[in-house]
């Protein structure tokens, strides 16, 4: 990602999550502009995923 794109789209280049999925490196960058609706959706999805994993482990 080049510096112009980062500046034009107000991306926080220091705040990112990196992971490897099936031999593919994935990087998620965050915007400097906070969006409460997006944040809430992401947190709800993370909680749902966590709950599903816990249920699968304990057999509920």
mmCIF file of N, CA and C in Angstrom:
data_model
loop_
_atom_site.group_PDB
_atom_site.id
_atom_site.type_symbol
_atom_site.label_atom_id
_atom_site.label_comp_id
_atom_site.label_asym_id
_atom_site.label_seq_id
_atom_site.Cartn_x
_atom_site.Cartn_y
_atom_site.Cartn_z
ATOM 1 N N UNK A 1 0.858 -1.160 0.000
ATOM 2 C CA UNK A 1 0.000 0.000 0.000
ATOM 3 C C UNK A 1 0.908 1.228 0.000
ATOM 4 N N UNK A 2 0.664 2.131 -0.926
ATOM 5 C CA UNK A 2 1.557 3.281 -1.014
ATOM 6 C C UNK A 2 1.116 4.427 -0.093
ATOM 7 N N UNK A 3 2.036 5.336 0.154
ATOM 8 C CA UNK A 3 1.819 6.442 1.096
ATOM 9 C C UNK A 3 0.662 7.342 0.671
ATOM 10 N N UNK A 4 0.497 7.589 -0.631
ATOM 11 C CA UNK A 4 -0.605 8.425 -1.108
ATOM 12 C C UNK A 4 -1.952 7.802 -0.786
ATOM 13 N N UNK A 5 -2.073 6.508 -1.018
ATOM 14 C CA UNK A 5 -3.339 5.821 -0.732
ATOM 15 C C UNK A 5 -3.656 5.898 0.756
ATOM 16 N N UNK A 6 -2.637 5.682 1.591
ATOM 17 C CA UNK A 6 -2.815 5.736 3.039
ATOM 18 C C UNK A 6 -3.312 7.120 3.462
ATOM 19 N N UNK A 7 -2.678 8.165 2.957
ATOM 20 C CA UNK A 7 -3.062 9.527 3.328
ATOM 21 C C UNK A 7 -4.426 9.927 2.787
ATOM 22 N N UNK A 8 -4.714 9.582 1.545
ATOM 23 C CA UNK A 8 -5.987 9.950 0.928
ATOM 24 C C UNK A 8 -7.171 9.267 1.602
ATOM 25 N N UNK A 9 -6.971 8.073 2.109
ATOM 26 C CA UNK A 9 -8.069 7.307 2.702
ATOM 27 C C UNK A 9 -8.036 7.288 4.229
ATOM 28 N N UNK A 10 -7.171 8.120 4.803
ATOM 29 C CA UNK A 10 -7.094 8.287 6.251
ATOM 30 C C UNK A 10 -6.910 6.948 6.976
ATOM 31 N N UNK A 11 -5.976 6.156 6.477
ATOM 32 C CA UNK A 11 -5.703 4.830 7.034
ATOM 33 C C UNK A 11 -4.625 4.927 8.102
ATOM 34 N N UNK A 12 -4.844 4.242 9.197
ATOM 35 C CA UNK A 12 -3.871 4.189 10.287
ATOM 36 C C UNK A 12 -2.905 3.046 9.996
ATOM 37 N N UNK A 13 -1.776 3.368 9.383
ATOM 38 C CA UNK A 13 -0.837 2.320 8.961
ATOM 39 C C UNK A 13 -0.176 1.614 10.136
ATOM 40 N N UNK A 14 -0.231 2.210 11.330
ATOM 41 C CA UNK A 14 0.354 1.581 12.517
ATOM 42 C C UNK A 14 -0.611 0.567 13.152
ATOM 43 N N UNK A 15 -1.895 0.709 12.895
ATOM 44 C CA UNK A 15 -2.916 -0.141 13.511
ATOM 45 C C UNK A 15 -3.397 -1.154 12.480
ATOM 46 N N UNK A 16 -2.888 -2.372 12.610
ATOM 47 C CA UNK A 16 -3.244 -3.397 11.633
ATOM 48 C C UNK A 16 -3.197 -4.770 12.281
ATOM 49 N N UNK A 17 -3.873 -5.703 11.636
ATOM 50 C CA UNK A 17 -3.864 -7.106 12.049
ATOM 51 C C UNK A 17 -3.337 -7.903 10.865
ATOM 52 N N UNK A 18 -2.372 -8.768 11.121
ATOM 53 C CA UNK A 18 -1.812 -9.604 10.059
ATOM 54 C C UNK A 18 -1.984 -11.070 10.430
ATOM 55 N N UNK A 19 -2.308 -11.873 9.430
ATOM 56 C CA UNK A 19 -2.484 -13.297 9.647
ATOM 57 C C UNK A 19 -2.181 -14.028 8.340
ATOM 58 N N UNK A 20 -1.914 -15.316 8.454
ATOM 59 C CA UNK A 20 -1.718 -16.146 7.264
ATOM 60 C C UNK A 20 -2.862 -17.152 7.208
ATOM 61 N N UNK A 21 -3.562 -17.164 6.079
ATOM 62 C CA UNK A 21 -4.699 -18.058 5.873
ATOM 63 C C UNK A 21 -4.444 -18.841 4.600
ATOM 64 N N UNK A 22 -4.286 -20.153 4.737
ATOM 65 C CA UNK A 22 -4.027 -21.022 3.578
ATOM 66 C C UNK A 22 -2.876 -20.498 2.717
ATOM 67 N N UNK A 23 -1.744 -20.238 3.335
ATOM 68 C CA UNK A 23 -0.538 -19.755 2.653
ATOM 69 C C UNK A 23 -0.689 -18.366 2.041
ATOM 70 N N UNK A 24 -1.703 -17.637 2.434
ATOM 71 C CA UNK A 24 -1.921 -16.287 1.920
ATOM 72 C C UNK A 24 -1.841 -15.307 3.092
ATOM 73 N N UNK A 25 -0.955 -14.322 2.979
ATOM 74 C CA UNK A 25 -0.828 -13.313 4.031
ATOM 75 C C UNK A 25 -1.955 -12.290 3.888
ATOM 76 N N UNK A 26 -2.691 -12.103 4.971
ATOM 77 C CA UNK A 26 -3.814 -11.166 4.991
ATOM 78 C C UNK A 26 -3.490 -10.059 5.985
ATOM 79 N N UNK A 27 -3.646 -8.808 5.547
ATOM 80 C CA UNK A 27 -3.425 -7.667 6.422
ATOM 81 C C UNK A 27 -4.679 -6.807 6.418
ATOM 82 N N UNK A 28 -5.183 -6.518 7.605
ATOM 83 C CA UNK A 28 -6.346 -5.651 7.755
ATOM 84 C C UNK A 28 -5.858 -4.350 8.378
ATOM 85 N N UNK A 29 -6.093 -3.244 7.682
ATOM 86 C CA UNK A 29 -5.740 -1.926 8.178
ATOM 87 C C UNK A 29 -6.993 -1.239 8.709
ATOM 88 N N UNK A 30 -6.809 -0.355 9.660
ATOM 89 C CA UNK A 30 -7.927 0.362 10.251
ATOM 90 C C UNK A 30 -7.896 1.823 9.833
ATOM 91 N N UNK A 31 -9.066 2.398 9.761
ATOM 92 C CA UNK A 31 -9.198 3.809 9.433
ATOM 93 C C UNK A 31 -8.975 4.650 10.680
ATOM 94 N N UNK A 32 -8.497 5.863 10.484
ATOM 95 C CA UNK A 32 -8.362 6.792 11.602
ATOM 96 C C UNK A 32 -9.719 7.349 12.015
ATOM 97 N N UNK A 33 -10.705 7.249 11.122
ATOM 98 C CA UNK A 33 -12.061 7.712 11.414
ATOM 99 C C UNK A 33 -12.860 6.569 12.039
ATOM 100 N N UNK A 34 -13.263 6.756 13.253
ATOM 101 C CA UNK A 34 -13.997 5.723 13.963
ATOM 102 C C UNK A 34 -15.427 5.642 13.452
ATOM 103 N N UNK A 35 -15.896 4.402 13.255
ATOM 104 C CA UNK A 35 -17.258 4.164 12.811
ATOM 105 C C UNK A 35 -17.892 3.197 13.809
ATOM 106 N N UNK A 36 -18.752 3.720 14.676
ATOM 107 C CA UNK A 36 -19.331 2.908 15.747
ATOM 108 C C UNK A 36 -20.181 1.759 15.231
ATOM 109 N N UNK A 37 -20.861 1.963 14.110
ATOM 110 C CA UNK A 37 -21.697 0.903 13.540
ATOM 111 C C UNK A 37 -20.836 -0.279 13.080
ATOM 112 N N UNK A 38 -19.757 0.011 12.380
ATOM 113 C CA UNK A 38 -18.846 -1.043 11.916
ATOM 114 C C UNK A 38 -18.198 -1.727 13.114
ATOM 115 N N UNK A 39 -17.766 -0.939 14.087
ATOM 116 C CA UNK A 39 -17.138 -1.507 15.283
ATOM 117 C C UNK A 39 -18.087 -2.471 16.001
ATOM 118 N N UNK A 40 -19.334 -2.078 16.149
ATOM 119 C CA UNK A 40 -20.326 -2.927 16.819
ATOM 120 C C UNK A 40 -20.541 -4.236 16.048
ATOM 121 N N UNK A 41 -20.622 -4.142 14.715
ATOM 122 C CA UNK A 41 -20.812 -5.348 13.904
ATOM 123 C C UNK A 41 -19.633 -6.301 14.031
ATOM 124 N N UNK A 42 -18.434 -5.761 14.025
ATOM 125 C CA UNK A 42 -17.243 -6.606 14.153
ATOM 126 C C UNK A 42 -17.216 -7.281 15.515
ATOM 127 N N UNK A 43 -17.484 -6.514 16.561
ATOM 128 C CA UNK A 43 -17.483 -7.095 17.904
ATOM 129 C C UNK A 43 -18.564 -8.165 18.056
ATOM 130 N N UNK A 44 -19.741 -7.941 17.493
ATOM 131 C CA UNK A 44 -20.806 -8.947 17.549
ATOM 132 C C UNK A 44 -20.384 -10.228 16.821
ATOM 133 N N UNK A 45 -19.738 -10.077 15.672
ATOM 134 C CA UNK A 45 -19.271 -11.252 14.928
ATOM 135 C C UNK A 45 -18.192 -12.001 15.694
ATOM 136 N N UNK A 46 -17.284 -11.278 16.333
ATOM 137 C CA UNK A 46 -16.250 -11.924 17.134
ATOM 138 C C UNK A 46 -16.858 -12.681 18.306
ATOM 139 N N UNK A 47 -17.834 -12.081 18.957
ATOM 140 C CA UNK A 47 -18.492 -12.758 20.076
ATOM 141 C C UNK A 47 -19.243 -13.999 19.611
ATOM 142 N N UNK A 48 -19.925 -13.908 18.477
ATOM 143 C CA UNK A 48 -20.629 -15.074 17.927
ATOM 144 C C UNK A 48 -19.652 -16.191 17.598
ATOM 145 N N UNK A 49 -18.527 -15.845 16.992
ATOM 146 C CA UNK A 49 -17.521 -16.842 16.651
ATOM 147 C C UNK A 49 -16.961 -17.496 17.905
ATOM 148 N N UNK A 50 -16.678 -16.679 18.917
ATOM 149 C CA UNK A 50 -16.164 -17.202 20.182
ATOM 150 C C UNK A 50 -17.189 -18.128 20.820
ATOM 151 N N UNK A 51 -18.447 -17.718 20.838
ATOM 152 C CA UNK A 51 -19.502 -18.536 21.434
ATOM 153 C C UNK A 51 -19.638 -19.873 20.691
ATOM 154 N N UNK A 52 -19.587 -19.842 19.374
ATOM 155 C CA UNK A 52 -19.681 -21.082 18.588
ATOM 156 C C UNK A 52 -18.515 -22.012 18.877
ATOM 157 N N UNK A 53 -17.310 -21.467 19.016
ATOM 158 C CA UNK A 53 -16.146 -22.307 19.334
ATOM 159 C C UNK A 53 -16.274 -22.914 20.713
ATOM 160 N N UNK A 54 -16.735 -22.137 21.672
ATOM 161 C CA UNK A 54 -16.899 -22.647 23.039
ATOM 162 C C UNK A 54 -17.963 -23.735 23.091
ATOM 163 N N UNK A 55 -19.050 -23.525 22.387
ATOM 164 C CA UNK A 55 -20.120 -24.536 22.340
ATOM 165 C C UNK A 55 -19.628 -25.819 21.695
ATOM 166 N N UNK A 56 -18.804 -25.704 20.669
ATOM 167 C CA UNK A 56 -18.270 -26.896 19.999
ATOM 168 C C UNK A 56 -17.308 -27.642 20.924
ATOM 169 N N UNK A 57 -16.546 -26.919 21.731
ATOM 170 C CA UNK A 57 -15.585 -27.566 22.628
ATOM 171 C C UNK A 57 -16.246 -28.248 23.797
ATOM 172 N N UNK A 58 -17.319 -27.660 24.333
ATOM 173 C CA UNK A 58 -17.959 -28.274 25.500
ATOM 174 C C UNK A 58 -19.170 -29.114 25.122
ATOM 175 N N UNK A 59 -19.507 -29.129 23.849
ATOM 176 C CA UNK A 59 -20.563 -30.008 23.352
ATOM 177 C C UNK A 59 -21.977 -29.565 23.652
ATOM 178 N N UNK A 60 -22.221 -28.280 23.782
ATOM 179 C CA UNK A 60 -23.584 -27.789 24.036
ATOM 180 C C UNK A 60 -24.364 -27.679 22.747
#
